[in-house]
mmCIF file of C-alpha atoms in Angstrom:
data_model
loop_
_atom_site.group_PDB
_atom_site.id
_atom_site.type_symbol
_atom_site.label_atom_id
_atom_site.label_comp_id
_atom_site.label_asym_id
_atom_site.label_seq_id
_atom_site.Cartn_x
_atom_site.Cartn_y
_atom_site.Cartn_z
ATOM 1 C CA GLN U 19 -0.740 3.682 -11.613
ATOM 2 C CA VAL U 20 2.647 2.985 -10.059
ATOM 3 C CA GLN U 21 4.085 5.647 -7.810
ATOM 4 C CA LEU U 22 7.275 5.690 -5.730
ATOM 5 C CA VAL U 23 7.566 8.553 -3.274
ATOM 6 C CA ASP U 24 11.045 9.281 -1.919
ATOM 7 C CA SER U 25 11.488 11.179 1.326
ATOM 8 C CA GLY U 26 13.870 11.703 4.227
ATOM 9 C CA GLY U 27 16.618 13.737 2.632
ATOM 10 C CA GLY U 28 18.100 16.836 4.170
ATOM 11 C CA LEU U 29 21.214 18.661 5.300
ATOM 12 C CA VAL U 30 23.518 16.842 7.708
ATOM 13 C CA GLN U 31 27.068 17.278 8.936
ATOM 14 C CA ALA U 32 29.772 14.815 8.001
ATOM 15 C CA GLY U 33 29.607 11.770 10.252
ATOM 16 C CA GLY U 34 25.868 12.117 10.712
ATOM 17 C CA SER U 35 23.005 9.855 9.682
ATOM 18 C CA LEU U 36 19.826 9.989 7.616
ATOM 19 C CA ARG U 37 17.154 7.457 6.764
ATOM 20 C CA LEU U 38 15.512 7.650 3.367
ATOM 21 C CA SER U 39 12.109 6.140 2.694
ATOM 22 C CA CYS U 40 10.451 5.017 -0.511
ATOM 23 C CA ALA U 41 6.712 4.462 -0.246
ATOM 24 C CA ALA U 42 5.280 2.453 -3.124
ATOM 25 C CA SER U 43 1.760 2.386 -4.482
ATOM 26 C CA GLY U 44 0.364 0.611 -7.511
ATOM 27 C CA LEU U 45 2.804 -2.265 -7.049
ATOM 28 C CA THR U 46 3.672 -4.737 -4.320
ATOM 29 C CA ILE U 47 7.355 -4.464 -3.464
ATOM 30 C CA THR U 48 7.455 -8.134 -2.490
ATOM 31 C CA TYR U 49 7.499 -8.969 -6.183
ATOM 32 C CA TYR U 50 10.078 -6.378 -7.213
ATOM 33 C CA THR U 51 13.766 -5.798 -6.781
ATOM 34 C CA MET U 52 14.034 -2.432 -5.050
ATOM 35 C CA GLY U 53 17.071 -0.250 -5.512
ATOM 36 C CA TRP U 54 18.537 3.099 -4.542
ATOM 37 C CA PHE U 55 20.559 5.231 -6.919
ATOM 38 C CA ARG U 56 22.067 8.682 -6.573
ATOM 39 C CA GLN U 57 23.119 11.496 -8.863
ATOM 40 C CA ALA U 58 25.471 14.295 -7.955
ATOM 41 C CA PRO U 59 25.632 17.531 -9.996
ATOM 42 C CA GLY U 60 27.482 17.004 -13.251
ATOM 43 C CA LYS U 61 27.737 13.252 -12.732
ATOM 44 C CA GLU U 62 25.897 10.227 -14.018
ATOM 45 C CA ARG U 63 23.351 8.411 -11.920
ATOM 46 C CA GLU U 64 25.077 5.673 -9.940
ATOM 47 C CA PHE U 65 23.998 2.539 -8.145
ATOM 48 C CA VAL U 66 23.906 2.596 -4.341
ATOM 49 C CA ALA U 67 22.103 -0.535 -3.139
ATOM 50 C CA ALA U 68 19.510 -3.130 -4.128
ATOM 51 C CA VAL U 69 17.437 -5.690 -2.279
ATOM 52 C CA PRO U 70 16.231 -8.584 -4.465
ATOM 53 C CA TRP U 71 12.653 -9.575 -5.062
ATOM 54 C CA ARG U 72 12.922 -13.153 -3.797
ATOM 55 C CA GLY U 73 15.403 -12.858 -0.987
ATOM 56 C CA GLY U 74 19.056 -13.606 -1.363
ATOM 57 C CA ARG U 75 22.054 -11.373 -1.590
ATOM 58 C CA ILE U 76 21.749 -7.643 -1.074
ATOM 59 C CA TYR U 77 24.058 -5.556 -3.222
ATOM 60 C CA TYR U 78 25.914 -2.386 -2.240
ATOM 61 C CA ALA U 79 28.241 -0.088 -4.098
ATOM 62 C CA ASP U 80 31.768 -0.324 -2.728
ATOM 63 C CA SER U 81 31.643 3.340 -1.762
ATOM 64 C CA VAL U 82 28.810 2.766 0.731
ATOM 65 C CA LYS U 83 29.531 -0.735 2.065
ATOM 66 C CA GLY U 84 29.579 -0.822 5.842
ATOM 67 C CA ARG U 85 27.881 2.584 6.093
ATOM 68 C CA PHE U 86 24.525 2.206 4.297
ATOM 69 C CA THR U 87 21.835 -0.410 4.847
ATOM 70 C CA ILE U 88 18.894 -1.099 2.540
ATOM 71 C CA SER U 89 15.805 -2.763 3.958
ATOM 72 C CA ARG U 90 12.203 -3.376 3.044
ATOM 73 C CA ASP U 91 8.993 -3.451 5.083
ATOM 74 C CA ASN U 92 6.595 -5.488 2.992
ATOM 75 C CA ALA U 93 3.670 -4.748 5.316
ATOM 76 C CA LYS U 94 4.132 -1.004 4.720
ATOM 77 C CA ASN U 95 5.141 -1.485 1.079
ATOM 78 C CA THR U 96 8.125 0.725 1.825
ATOM 79 C CA VAL U 97 11.872 0.503 1.259
ATOM 80 C CA TYR U 98 14.443 2.267 3.412
ATOM 81 C CA LEU U 99 18.037 3.355 3.083
ATOM 82 C CA GLN U 100 19.767 3.920 6.401
ATOM 83 C CA MET U 101 22.841 6.059 5.843
ATOM 84 C CA ASN U 102 25.441 6.344 8.595
ATOM 85 C CA SER U 103 28.869 7.962 8.760
ATOM 86 C CA LEU U 104 27.910 10.280 5.934
ATOM 87 C CA LYS U 105 30.633 11.981 3.936
ATOM 88 C CA PRO U 106 30.534 15.139 1.791
ATOM 89 C CA GLU U 107 30.963 12.924 -1.287
ATOM 90 C CA ASP U 108 27.610 11.302 -0.480
ATOM 91 C CA THR U 109 25.920 14.580 -1.441
ATOM 92 C CA ALA U 110 23.469 13.852 -4.255
ATOM 93 C CA VAL U 111 19.842 13.431 -5.173
ATOM 94 C CA TYR U 112 18.813 9.934 -4.124
ATOM 95 C CA TYR U 113 16.270 7.964 -6.132
ATOM 96 C CA CYS U 114 14.323 4.847 -5.315
ATOM 97 C CA ALA U 115 13.656 2.428 -8.182
ATOM 98 C CA ALA U 116 11.767 -0.805 -8.809
ATOM 99 C CA ARG U 117 12.557 -3.636 -11.190
ATOM 100 C CA ASP U 118 10.289 -6.532 -12.092
ATOM 101 C CA ALA U 119 13.199 -9.003 -12.140
ATOM 102 C CA PHE U 120 16.352 -10.015 -10.292
ATOM 103 C CA SER U 121 18.809 -7.447 -8.948
ATOM 104 C CA SER U 122 20.709 -5.142 -11.252
ATOM 105 C CA VAL U 123 23.188 -2.312 -10.747
ATOM 106 C CA SER U 124 22.202 -0.695 -14.039
ATOM 107 C CA SER U 125 19.755 2.180 -13.808
ATOM 108 C CA GLN U 126 18.572 1.409 -17.338
ATOM 109 C CA GLU U 127 17.139 -1.907 -16.196
ATOM 110 C CA TYR U 128 14.730 -0.428 -13.638
ATOM 111 C CA ASP U 129 11.125 0.119 -14.583
ATOM 112 C CA TYR U 130 9.845 2.685 -12.075
ATOM 113 C CA TRP U 131 11.450 5.650 -10.323
ATOM 114 C CA GLY U 132 10.754 7.974 -7.450
ATOM 115 C CA GLN U 133 11.034 11.729 -7.776
ATOM 116 C CA GLY U 134 14.253 11.886 -5.760
ATOM 117 C CA THR U 135 15.221 13.397 -2.432
ATOM 118 C CA GLN U 136 18.189 15.706 -1.875
ATOM 119 C CA VAL U 137 20.916 14.691 0.566
ATOM 120 C CA THR U 138 23.543 17.293 1.397
ATOM 121 C CA VAL U 139 26.471 16.486 3.662
ATOM 122 C CA SER U 140 28.505 19.426 4.928
ATOM 123 C CA SER U 141 32.146 19.134 5.940
#
């Protein structure tokens, strides 16, 4: 059974940093594109970042470029999202996702999802 467990969220002041983790079981992340999405209250889920399954280009949403970094530790079967210079508009529930194919920015094309972790950035 595939399980993605998101953690690392919390309350932080604007300009601060957080690192989110996504621990996978039941699948080997080496063979999956791993992505992060977020959903703010009253808004649709939106793409944040994705790291492809066979190397190559990493994708970021324009709103987080230069501030967020996605990475994967294949030995720990875990994906991370380092978030720096956080802004109040980054407040959302963040979800890890896995896709058994090349990178995509569409949430509908991901096969497995974590339960989400809340990130709140105060001004």
